[in-house]
Coordinates of C-alpha atoms (C1' of nucleotides) and ligand atoms in Angstrom, one line a residue:
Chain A
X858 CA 29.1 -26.3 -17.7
X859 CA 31.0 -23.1 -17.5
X860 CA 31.2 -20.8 -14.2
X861 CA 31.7 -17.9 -16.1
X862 CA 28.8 -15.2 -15.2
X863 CA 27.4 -13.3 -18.0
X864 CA 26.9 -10.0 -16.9
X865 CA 23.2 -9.3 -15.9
X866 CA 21.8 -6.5 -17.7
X867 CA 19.0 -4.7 -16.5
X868 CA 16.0 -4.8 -18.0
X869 CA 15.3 -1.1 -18.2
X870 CA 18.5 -0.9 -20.4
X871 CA 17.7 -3.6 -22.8
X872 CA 14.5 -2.4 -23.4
X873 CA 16.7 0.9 -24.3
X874 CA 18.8 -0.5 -26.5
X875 CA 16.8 -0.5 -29.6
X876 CA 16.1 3.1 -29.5
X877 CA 19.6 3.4 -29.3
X878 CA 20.0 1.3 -32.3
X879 CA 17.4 3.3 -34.0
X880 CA 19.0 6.7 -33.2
X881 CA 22.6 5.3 -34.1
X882 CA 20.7 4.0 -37.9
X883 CA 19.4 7.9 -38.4
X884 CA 23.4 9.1 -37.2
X885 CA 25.2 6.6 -40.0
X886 CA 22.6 7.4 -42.7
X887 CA 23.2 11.5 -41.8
X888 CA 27.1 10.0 -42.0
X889 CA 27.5 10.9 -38.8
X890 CA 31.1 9.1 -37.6
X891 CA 31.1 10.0 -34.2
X892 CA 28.5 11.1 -31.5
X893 CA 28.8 11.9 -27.9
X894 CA 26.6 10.6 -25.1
X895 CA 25.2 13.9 -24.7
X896 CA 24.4 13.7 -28.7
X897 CA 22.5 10.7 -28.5
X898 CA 20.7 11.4 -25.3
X899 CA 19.0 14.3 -27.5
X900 CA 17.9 11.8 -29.9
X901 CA 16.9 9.3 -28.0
X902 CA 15.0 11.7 -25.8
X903 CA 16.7 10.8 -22.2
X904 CA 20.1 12.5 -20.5
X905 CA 23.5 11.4 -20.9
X906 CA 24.3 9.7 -17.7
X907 CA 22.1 6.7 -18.7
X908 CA 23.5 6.4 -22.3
X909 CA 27.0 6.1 -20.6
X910 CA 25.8 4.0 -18.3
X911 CA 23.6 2.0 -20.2
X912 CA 26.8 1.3 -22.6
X913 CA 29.4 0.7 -20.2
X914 CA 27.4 -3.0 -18.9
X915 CA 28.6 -4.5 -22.3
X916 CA 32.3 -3.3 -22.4
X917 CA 33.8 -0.1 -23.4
X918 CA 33.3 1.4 -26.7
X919 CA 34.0 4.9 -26.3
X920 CA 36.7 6.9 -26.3
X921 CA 36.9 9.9 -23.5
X922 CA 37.4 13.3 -25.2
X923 CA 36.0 12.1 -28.1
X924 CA 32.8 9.9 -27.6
X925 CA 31.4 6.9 -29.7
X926 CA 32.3 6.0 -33.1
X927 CA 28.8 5.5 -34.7
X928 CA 29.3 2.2 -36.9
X929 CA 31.1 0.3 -33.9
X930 CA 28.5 1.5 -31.6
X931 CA 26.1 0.4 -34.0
X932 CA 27.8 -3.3 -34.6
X933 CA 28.0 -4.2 -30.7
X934 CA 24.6 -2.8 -30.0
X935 CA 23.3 -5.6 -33.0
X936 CA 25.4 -7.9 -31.6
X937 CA 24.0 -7.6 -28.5
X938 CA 20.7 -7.4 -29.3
X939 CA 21.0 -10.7 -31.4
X940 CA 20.4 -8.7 -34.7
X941 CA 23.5 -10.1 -36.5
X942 CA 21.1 -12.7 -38.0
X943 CA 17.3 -12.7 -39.2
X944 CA 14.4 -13.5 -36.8
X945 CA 11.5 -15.2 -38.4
X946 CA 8.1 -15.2 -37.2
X947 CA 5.0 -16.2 -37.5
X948 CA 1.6 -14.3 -36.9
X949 CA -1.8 -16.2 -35.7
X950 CA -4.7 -14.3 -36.5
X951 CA -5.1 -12.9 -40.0
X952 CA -7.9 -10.4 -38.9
X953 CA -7.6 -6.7 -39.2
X954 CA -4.3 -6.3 -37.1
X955 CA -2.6 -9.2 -38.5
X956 CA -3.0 -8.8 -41.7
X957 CA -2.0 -5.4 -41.5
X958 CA 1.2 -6.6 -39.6
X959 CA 2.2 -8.9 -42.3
X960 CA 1.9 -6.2 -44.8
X961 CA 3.9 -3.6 -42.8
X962 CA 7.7 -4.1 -44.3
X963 CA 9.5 -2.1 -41.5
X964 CA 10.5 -5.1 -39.5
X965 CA 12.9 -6.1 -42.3
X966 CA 15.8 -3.7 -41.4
X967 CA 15.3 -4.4 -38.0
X968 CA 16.0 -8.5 -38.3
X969 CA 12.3 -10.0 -38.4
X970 CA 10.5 -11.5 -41.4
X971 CA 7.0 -12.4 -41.1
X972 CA 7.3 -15.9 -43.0
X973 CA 4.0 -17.4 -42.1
X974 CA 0.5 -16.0 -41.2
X975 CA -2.3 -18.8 -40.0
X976 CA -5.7 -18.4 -38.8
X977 CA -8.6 -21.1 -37.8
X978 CA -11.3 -19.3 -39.8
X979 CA -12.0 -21.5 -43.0
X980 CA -12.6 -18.5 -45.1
X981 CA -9.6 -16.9 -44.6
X982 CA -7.2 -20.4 -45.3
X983 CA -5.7 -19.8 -48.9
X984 CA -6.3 -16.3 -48.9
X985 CA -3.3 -14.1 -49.5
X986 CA -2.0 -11.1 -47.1
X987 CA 0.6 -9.3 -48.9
X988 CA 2.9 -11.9 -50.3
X989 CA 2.0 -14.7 -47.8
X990 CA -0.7 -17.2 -48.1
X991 CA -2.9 -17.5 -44.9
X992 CA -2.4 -21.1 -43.4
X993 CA -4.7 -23.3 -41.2
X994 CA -4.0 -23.2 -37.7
X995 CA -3.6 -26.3 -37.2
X996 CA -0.1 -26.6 -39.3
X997 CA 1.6 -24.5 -36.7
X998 CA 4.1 -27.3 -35.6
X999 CA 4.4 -27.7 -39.4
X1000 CA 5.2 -24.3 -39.8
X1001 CA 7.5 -24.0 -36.7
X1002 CA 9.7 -26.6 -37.7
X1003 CA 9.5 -25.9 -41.4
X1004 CA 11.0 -22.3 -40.8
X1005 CA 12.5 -22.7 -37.4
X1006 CA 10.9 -19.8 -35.7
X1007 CA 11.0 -18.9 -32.5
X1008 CA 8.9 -15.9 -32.1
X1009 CA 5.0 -16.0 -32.4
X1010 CA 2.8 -13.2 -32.7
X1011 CA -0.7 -13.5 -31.1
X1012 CA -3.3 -11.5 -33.1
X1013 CA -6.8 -13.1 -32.5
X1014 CA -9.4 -12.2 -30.2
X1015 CA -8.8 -12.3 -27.0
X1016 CA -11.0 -15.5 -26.0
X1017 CA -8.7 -17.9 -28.7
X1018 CA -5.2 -16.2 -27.3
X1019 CA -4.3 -18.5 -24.4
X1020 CA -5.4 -21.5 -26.4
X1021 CA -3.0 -20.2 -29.0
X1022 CA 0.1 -19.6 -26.8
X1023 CA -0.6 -23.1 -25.8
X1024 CA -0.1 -24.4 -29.3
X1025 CA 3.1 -21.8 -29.8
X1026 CA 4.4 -23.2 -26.9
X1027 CA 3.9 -27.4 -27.6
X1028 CA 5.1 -26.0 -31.2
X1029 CA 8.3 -25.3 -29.4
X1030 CA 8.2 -21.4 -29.7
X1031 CA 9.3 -19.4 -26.1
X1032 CA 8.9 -16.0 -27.2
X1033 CA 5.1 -14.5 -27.6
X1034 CA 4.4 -11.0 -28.6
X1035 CA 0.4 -11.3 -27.7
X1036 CA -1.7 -8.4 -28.8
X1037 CA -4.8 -9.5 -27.0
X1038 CA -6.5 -8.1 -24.2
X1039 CA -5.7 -11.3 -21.9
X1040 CA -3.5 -12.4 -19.2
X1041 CA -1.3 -15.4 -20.6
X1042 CA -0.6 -18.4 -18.3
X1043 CA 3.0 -20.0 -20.1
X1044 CA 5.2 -22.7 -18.3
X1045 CA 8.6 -21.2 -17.1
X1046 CA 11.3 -20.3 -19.8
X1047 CA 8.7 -18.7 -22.3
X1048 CA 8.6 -14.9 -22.1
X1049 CA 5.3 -13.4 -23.2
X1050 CA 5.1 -9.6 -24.0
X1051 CA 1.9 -7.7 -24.3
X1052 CA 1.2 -4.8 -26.5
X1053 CA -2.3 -3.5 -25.4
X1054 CA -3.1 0.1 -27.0
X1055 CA -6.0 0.4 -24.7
X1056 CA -3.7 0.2 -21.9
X1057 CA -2.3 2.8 -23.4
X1058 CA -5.1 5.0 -24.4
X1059 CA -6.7 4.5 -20.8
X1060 CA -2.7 5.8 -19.3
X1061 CA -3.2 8.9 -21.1
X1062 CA -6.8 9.7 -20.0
X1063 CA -6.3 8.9 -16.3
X1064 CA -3.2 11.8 -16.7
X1065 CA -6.0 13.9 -18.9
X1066 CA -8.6 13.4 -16.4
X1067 CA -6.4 14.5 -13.1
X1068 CA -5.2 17.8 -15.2
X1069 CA -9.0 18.4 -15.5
X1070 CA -9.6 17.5 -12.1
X1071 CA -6.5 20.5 -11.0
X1072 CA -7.7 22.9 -13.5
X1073 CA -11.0 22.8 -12.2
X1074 CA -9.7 23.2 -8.7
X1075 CA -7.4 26.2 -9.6
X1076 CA -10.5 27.9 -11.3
Chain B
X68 CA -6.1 28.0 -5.5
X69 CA -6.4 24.9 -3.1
X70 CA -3.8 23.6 -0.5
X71 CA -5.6 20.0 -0.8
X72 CA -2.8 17.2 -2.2
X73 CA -4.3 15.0 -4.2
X74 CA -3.0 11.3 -3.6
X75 CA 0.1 10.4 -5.7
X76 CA -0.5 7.6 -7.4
X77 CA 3.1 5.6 -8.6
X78 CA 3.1 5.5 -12.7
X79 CA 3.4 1.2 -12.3
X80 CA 0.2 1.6 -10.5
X81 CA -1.6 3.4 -12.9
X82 CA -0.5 0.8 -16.0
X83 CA -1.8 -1.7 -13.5
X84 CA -5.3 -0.2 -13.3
X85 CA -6.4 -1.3 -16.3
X86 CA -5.6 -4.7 -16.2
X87 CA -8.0 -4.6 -13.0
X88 CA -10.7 -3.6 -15.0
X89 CA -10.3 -5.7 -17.2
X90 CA -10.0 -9.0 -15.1
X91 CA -12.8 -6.9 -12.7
X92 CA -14.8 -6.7 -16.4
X93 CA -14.3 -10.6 -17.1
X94 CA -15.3 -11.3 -13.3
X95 CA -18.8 -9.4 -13.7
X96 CA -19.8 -10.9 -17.2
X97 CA -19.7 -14.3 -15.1
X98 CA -21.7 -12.9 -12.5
X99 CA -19.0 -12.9 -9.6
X100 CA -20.0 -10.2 -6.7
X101 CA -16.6 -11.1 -4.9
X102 CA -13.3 -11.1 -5.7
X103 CA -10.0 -11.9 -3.8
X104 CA -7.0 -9.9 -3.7
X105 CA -5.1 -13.1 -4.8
X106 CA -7.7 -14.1 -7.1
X107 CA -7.7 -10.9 -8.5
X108 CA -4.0 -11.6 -8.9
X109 CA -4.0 -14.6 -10.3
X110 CA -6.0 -13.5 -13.2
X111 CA -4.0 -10.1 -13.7
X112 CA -0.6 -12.3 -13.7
X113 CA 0.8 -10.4 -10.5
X114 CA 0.6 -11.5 -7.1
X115 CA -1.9 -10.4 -4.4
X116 CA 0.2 -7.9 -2.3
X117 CA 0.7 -6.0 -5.7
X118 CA -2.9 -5.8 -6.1
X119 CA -3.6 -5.0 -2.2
X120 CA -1.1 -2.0 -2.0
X121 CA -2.2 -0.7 -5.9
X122 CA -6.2 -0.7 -4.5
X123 CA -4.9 0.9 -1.3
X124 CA -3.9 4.0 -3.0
X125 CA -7.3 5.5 -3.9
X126 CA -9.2 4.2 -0.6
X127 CA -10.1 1.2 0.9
X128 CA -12.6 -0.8 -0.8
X129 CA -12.2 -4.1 0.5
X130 CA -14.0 -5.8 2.9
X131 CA -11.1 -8.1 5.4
X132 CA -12.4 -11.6 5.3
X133 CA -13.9 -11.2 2.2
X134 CA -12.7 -9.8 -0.6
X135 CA -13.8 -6.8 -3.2
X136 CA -16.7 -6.5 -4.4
X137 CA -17.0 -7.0 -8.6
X138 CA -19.0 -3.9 -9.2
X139 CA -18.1 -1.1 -6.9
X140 CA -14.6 -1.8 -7.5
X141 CA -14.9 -1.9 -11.0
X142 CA -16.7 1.3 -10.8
X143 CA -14.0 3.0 -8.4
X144 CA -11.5 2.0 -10.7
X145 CA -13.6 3.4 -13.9
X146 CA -13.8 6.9 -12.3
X147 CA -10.4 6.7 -11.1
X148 CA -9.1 6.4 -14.7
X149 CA -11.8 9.1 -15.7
X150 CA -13.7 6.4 -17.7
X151 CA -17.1 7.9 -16.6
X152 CA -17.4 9.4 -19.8
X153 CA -15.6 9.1 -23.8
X154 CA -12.8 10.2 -25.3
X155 CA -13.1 11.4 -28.6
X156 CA -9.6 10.8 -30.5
X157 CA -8.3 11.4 -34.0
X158 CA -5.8 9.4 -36.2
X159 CA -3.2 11.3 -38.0
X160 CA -2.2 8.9 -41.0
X161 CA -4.7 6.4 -43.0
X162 CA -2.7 4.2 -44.1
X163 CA -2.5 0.2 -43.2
X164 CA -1.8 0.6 -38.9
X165 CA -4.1 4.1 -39.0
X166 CA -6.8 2.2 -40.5
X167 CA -6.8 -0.4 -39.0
X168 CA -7.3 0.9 -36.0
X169 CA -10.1 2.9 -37.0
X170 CA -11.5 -0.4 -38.0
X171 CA -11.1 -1.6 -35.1
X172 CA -14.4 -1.4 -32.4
X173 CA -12.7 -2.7 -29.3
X174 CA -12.2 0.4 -27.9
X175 CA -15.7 1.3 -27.4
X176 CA -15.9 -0.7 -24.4
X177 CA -12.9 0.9 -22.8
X178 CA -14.2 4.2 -23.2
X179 CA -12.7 5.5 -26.6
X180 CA -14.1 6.5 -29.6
X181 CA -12.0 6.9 -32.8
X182 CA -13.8 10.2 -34.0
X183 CA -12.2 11.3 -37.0
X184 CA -9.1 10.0 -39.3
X185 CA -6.6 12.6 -41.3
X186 CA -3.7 12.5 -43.6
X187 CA -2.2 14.2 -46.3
X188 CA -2.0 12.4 -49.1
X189 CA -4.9 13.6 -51.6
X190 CA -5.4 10.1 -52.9
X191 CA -6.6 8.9 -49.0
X192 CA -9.2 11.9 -48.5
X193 CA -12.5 11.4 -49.2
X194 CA -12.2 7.3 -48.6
X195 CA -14.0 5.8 -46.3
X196 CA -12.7 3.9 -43.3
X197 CA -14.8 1.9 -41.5
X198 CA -17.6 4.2 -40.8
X199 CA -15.2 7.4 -41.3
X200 CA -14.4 8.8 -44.2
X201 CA -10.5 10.1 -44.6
X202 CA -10.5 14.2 -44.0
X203 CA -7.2 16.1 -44.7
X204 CA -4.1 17.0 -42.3
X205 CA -4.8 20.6 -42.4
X206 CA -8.6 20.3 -41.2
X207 CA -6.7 19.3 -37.9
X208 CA -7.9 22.4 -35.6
X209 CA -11.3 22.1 -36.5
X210 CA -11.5 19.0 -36.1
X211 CA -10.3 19.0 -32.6
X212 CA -12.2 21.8 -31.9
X213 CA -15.2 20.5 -33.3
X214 CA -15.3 17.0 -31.2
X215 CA -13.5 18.7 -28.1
X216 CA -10.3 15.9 -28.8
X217 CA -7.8 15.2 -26.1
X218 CA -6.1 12.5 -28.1
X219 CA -4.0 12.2 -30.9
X220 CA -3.1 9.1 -32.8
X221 CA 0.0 9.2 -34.7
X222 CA -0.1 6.4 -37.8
X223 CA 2.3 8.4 -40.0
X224 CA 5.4 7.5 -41.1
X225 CA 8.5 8.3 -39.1
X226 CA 9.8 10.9 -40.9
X227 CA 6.1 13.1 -40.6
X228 CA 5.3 12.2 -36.9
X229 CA 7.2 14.8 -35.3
X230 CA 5.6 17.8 -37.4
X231 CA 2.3 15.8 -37.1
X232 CA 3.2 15.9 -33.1
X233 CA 3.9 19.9 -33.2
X234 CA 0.2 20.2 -35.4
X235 CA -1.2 18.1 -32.9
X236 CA 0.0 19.8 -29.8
X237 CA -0.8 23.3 -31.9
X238 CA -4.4 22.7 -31.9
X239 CA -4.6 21.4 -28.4
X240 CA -4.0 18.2 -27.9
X241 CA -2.0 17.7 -24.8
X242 CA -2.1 13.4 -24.8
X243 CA -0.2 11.6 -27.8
X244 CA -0.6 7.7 -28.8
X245 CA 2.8 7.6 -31.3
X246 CA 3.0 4.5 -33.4
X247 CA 6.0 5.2 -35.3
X248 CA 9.6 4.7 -34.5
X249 CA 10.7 8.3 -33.8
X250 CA 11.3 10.0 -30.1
X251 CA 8.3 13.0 -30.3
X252 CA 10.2 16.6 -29.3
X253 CA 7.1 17.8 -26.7
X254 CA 6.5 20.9 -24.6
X255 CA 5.9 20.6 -21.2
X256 CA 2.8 19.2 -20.4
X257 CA 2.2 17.5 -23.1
X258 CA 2.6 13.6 -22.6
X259 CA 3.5 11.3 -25.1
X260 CA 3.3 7.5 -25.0
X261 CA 5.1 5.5 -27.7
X262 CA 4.0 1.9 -28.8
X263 CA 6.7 0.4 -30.7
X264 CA 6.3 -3.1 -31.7
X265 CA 10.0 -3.7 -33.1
X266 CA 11.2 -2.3 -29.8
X267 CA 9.3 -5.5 -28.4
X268 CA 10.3 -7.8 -30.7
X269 CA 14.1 -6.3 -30.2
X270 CA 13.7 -7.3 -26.5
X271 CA 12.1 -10.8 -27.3
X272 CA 15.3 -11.4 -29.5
X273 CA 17.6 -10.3 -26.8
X274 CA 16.2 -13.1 -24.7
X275 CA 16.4 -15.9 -27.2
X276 CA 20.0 -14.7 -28.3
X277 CA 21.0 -15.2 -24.7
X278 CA 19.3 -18.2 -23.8
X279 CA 21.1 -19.6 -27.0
X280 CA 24.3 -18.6 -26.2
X281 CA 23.5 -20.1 -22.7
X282 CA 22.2 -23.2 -24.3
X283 CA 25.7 -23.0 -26.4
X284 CA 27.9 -23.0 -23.1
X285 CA 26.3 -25.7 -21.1
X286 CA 26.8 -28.1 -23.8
Chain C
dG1479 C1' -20.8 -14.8 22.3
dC1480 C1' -16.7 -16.8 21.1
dA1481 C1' -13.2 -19.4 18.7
dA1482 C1' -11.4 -20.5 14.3
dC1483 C1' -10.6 -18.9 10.0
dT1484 C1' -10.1 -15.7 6.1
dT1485 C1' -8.5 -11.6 4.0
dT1486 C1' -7.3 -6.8 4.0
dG1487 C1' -4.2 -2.8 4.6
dT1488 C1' 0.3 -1.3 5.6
dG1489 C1' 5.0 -0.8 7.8
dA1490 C1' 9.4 -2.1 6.7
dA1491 C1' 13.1 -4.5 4.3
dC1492 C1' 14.7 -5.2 -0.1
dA1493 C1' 15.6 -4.5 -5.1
dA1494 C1' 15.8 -1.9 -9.2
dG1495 C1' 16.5 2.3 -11.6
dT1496 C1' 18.0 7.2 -12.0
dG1497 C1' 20.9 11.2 -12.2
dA1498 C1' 24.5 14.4 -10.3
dA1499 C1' 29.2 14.6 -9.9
dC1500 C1' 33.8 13.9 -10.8
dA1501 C1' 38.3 11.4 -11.6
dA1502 C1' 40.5 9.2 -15.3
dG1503 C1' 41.7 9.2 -20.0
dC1504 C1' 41.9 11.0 -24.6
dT1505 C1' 42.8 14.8 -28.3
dC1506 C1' 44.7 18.7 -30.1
dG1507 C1' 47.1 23.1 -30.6
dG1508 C1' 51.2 25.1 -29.9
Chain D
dC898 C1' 55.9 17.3 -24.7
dC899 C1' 52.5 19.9 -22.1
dG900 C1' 48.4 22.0 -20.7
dA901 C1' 43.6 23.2 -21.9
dG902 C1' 39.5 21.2 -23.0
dC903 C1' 36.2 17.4 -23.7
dT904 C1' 33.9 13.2 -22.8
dT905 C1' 33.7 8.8 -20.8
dG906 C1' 33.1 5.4 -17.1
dT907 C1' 31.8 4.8 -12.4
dT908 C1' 30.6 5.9 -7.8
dC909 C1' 27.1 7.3 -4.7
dA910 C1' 22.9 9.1 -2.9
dC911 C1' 18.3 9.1 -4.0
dT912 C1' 13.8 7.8 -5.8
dT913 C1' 10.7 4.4 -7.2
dG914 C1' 8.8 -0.1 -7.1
dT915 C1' 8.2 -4.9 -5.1
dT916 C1' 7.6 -8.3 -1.7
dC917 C1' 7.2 -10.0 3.0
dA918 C1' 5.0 -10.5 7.0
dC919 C1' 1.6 -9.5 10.3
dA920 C1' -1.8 -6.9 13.1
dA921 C1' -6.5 -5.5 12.4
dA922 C1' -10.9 -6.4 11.0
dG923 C1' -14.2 -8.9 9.2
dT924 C1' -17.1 -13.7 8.7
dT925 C1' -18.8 -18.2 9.9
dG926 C1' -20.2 -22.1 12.7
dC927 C1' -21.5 -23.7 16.9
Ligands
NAD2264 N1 -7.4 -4.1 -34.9 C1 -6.8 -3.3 -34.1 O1 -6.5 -2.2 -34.4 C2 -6.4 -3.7 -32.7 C3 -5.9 -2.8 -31.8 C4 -5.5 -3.2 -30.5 C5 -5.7 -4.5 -30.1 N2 -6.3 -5.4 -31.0 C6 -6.4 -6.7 -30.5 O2 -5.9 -7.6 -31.5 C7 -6.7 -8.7 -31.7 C8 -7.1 -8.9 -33.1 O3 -7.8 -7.8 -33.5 P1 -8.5 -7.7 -34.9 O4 -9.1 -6.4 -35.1 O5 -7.5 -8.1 -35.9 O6 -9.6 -8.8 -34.8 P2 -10.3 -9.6 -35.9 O7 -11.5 -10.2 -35.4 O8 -10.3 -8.9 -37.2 O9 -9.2 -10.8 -36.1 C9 -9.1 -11.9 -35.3 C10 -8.7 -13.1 -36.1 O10 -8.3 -14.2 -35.3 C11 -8.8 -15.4 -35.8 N3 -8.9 -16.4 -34.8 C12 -9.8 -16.5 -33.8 N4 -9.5 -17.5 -33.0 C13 -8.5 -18.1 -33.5 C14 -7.7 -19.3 -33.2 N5 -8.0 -20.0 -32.1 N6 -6.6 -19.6 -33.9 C15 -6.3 -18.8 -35.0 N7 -7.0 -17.7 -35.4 C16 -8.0 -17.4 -34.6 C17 -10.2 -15.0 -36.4 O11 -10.6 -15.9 -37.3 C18 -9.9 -13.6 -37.0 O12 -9.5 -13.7 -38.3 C19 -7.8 -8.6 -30.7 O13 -7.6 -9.3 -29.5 C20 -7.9 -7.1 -30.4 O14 -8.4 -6.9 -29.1 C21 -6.6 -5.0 -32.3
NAD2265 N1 1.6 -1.4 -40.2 C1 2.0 -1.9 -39.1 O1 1.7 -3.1 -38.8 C2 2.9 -1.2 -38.2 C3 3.5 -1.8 -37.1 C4 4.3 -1.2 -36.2 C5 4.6 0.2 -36.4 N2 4.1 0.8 -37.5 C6 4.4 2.2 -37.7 O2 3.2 2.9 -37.9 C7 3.4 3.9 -38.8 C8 2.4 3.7 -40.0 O3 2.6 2.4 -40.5 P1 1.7 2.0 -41.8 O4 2.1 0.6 -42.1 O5 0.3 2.4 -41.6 O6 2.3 3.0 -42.9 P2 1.6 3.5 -44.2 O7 2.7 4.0 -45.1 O8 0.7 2.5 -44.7 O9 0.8 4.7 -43.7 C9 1.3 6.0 -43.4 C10 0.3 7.0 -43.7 O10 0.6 8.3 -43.2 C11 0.4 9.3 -44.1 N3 1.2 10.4 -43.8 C12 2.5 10.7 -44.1 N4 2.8 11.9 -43.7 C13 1.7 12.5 -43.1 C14 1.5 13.7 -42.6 N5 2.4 14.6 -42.4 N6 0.3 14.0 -42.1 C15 -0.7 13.1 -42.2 N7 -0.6 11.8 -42.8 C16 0.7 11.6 -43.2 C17 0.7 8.6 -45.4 O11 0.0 9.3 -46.5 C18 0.1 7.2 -45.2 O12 -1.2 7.1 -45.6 C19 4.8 3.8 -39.3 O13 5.6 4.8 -38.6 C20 5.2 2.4 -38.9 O14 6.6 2.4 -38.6 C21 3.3 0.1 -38.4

DNA sequence: GCAACTTTGTGAACAAGTGAACAAGCTCGG
DNA sequence: CCGAGCTTGTTCACTTGTTCACAAAGTTGC
């Protein structure tokens, strides 16, 4: 076992990161060679002391006077992010938000192929979604091992998600994406992110609802 | 014009809230009347001094020795997030995410109603969606107008969202759901909130990559 | 009425994240 | 080769968020 440290990288970069890599894909298609920090701040929408900063905790890749050059940038921000080689994964759920998932084809230039798409509903087995086939549940470890994936996308109801990331996780799958209103219970080591738009939704009407609340008071 | 302060409420707060109501929602459907602050916890995946300090921002509605109770807390946090009443919102773009989303009826429950869905392209307007039927992009300002909309849903592609933002914010709209990868050019006042589900999978993929190359080392 | 027990509300320590500021380092024109 | 002009990398003060720990306040049983 080896003593050397990775550097720690804070979560609010990583989470950065792929709008950087996103901004950096719009610079090389314009054929953009170099940008400054300042540059991609702009695009990314945030100020230049963070781009700098955010860079500089996985080695130096600028040059001073000049700023970035665009396809490096690019190449160690992929690396980093593990992007240098595809991601498969598989969705649970082929209802209205998973099928339309599996359909969507932007995740391809950004590393992930959905390869499989399963649900528990008989009537759905066999039925195609896009170019995939809709599976039975119940081949996940099948499917797991058959395509060696290690990211599962939870798309059922709510009620049927923690049984689900249950089966992801006996599968052998540590990474959930979970798209149902619920709070997951997972064992250590498997990292669960939730997408909830209501969240969302309900964010931006307590912020509508207080500018209501000044405007009135004002008035 | 009055010198009162309202309370400030921390943003991590305020994307807490409704993952209370939710657990507080799941609590009353079985007919609980109390709720601890660590039972509360445990269900929202956070622990209970999280929850304690969060509820202690907008009064004091425990009772020490007991607990909450279920229903007035759940209805102090409903009028704290201004989800007394609906909100109307529209979906700019019709195509596989925008629709399903309109499909979708979850919201209802949370206080949003999906009131009208738009695009552009000529072969979309006129088809139904669920119970709506597609209008065009350019019937944008009436629209708003004529269901009083605070929200807009952006289900374009990339390359549209940001003149479907500036439309948006043209007609009124000061609170923006974006779904596609782009970072939205806003005036002042006008808050945006992005859901990007590659960004998440990005950040599940950083994880795996490093807990392989971890995985690599210790061997 | 009181002691034992439970749970809240909050001050204070700690941790994470942000942004201004600037020295260090590079380029380029002359 | 030098000095003017940029831009990076990093330090530091500040803001925001989390967690601990415990007094205060309530309940319950006797
Ligand atoms: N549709 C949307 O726009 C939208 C938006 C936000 C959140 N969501 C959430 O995403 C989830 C799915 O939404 P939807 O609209 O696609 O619902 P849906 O009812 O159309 O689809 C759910 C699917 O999950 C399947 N399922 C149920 N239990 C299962 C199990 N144990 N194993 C495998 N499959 C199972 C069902 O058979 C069904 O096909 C819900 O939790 C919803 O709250 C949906
Ligand atoms: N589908 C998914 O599962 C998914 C997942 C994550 C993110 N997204 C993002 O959501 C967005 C939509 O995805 P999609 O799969 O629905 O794409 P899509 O191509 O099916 O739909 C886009 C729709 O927007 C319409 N449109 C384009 N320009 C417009 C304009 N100026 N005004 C109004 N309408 C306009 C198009 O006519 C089309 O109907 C994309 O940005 C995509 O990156 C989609």
């Amino acid at each position: 076992m080896s003593t050397f440290r990775r550097r720690v990288i804070p979560d609010a970069t990583i989470a950065r990161l792929p709008i950087y890599q996103r901004c950096l894909m719009e610079l090389e298609e314009d054929g953009r060679k170099k940008a400054s920090s300042e540059q991609l701040a702009e695009l990314a929408g945030v100020n230049g002391a963070k781009v700098r900063k955010d860079l500089s905790y996985f080695g130096t890749y600028g040059t001073r006077g000049v700023g970035y050059d665009v396809p490096h940038l690019l190449h160690e921000i992929r690396r980093e992010l593990g992007m240098t080689h595809d991601w498969p994964c598989v969705i649970i759920g082929a209802g209205n938000l998973g099928s339309a998932l599996a359909k969507f084809g932007g995740f391809v230039d950004r590393g992930f192929s959905v390869v499989a798409i399963m649900d528990v509903d008989q009537s759905k087995v066999g039925h195609q979604v896009g170019s995939l086939t809709v599976r039975h549940e119940d081949e996940l470890p099948e499917v797991v091992k058959e395509f060696d994936i290690s990211i599962g996308i939870i798309t059922t109801t709510a009620a049927a998600a923690q049984d689900v990331a249950d089966q992801l996780v006996e599968a052998g799958v540590r990474s959930i994406l979970n798209f149902a209103p619920a709070t997951l219970d997972v064992p250590y080591g498997v990292l669960v992110r939730d997408v909830d738009v209501a969240i969302e939704l309900q964010i931006l009407a307590f912020h509508e609802e207080r500018r209501a609340l000044s405007e009135a008071e004002i008035v």
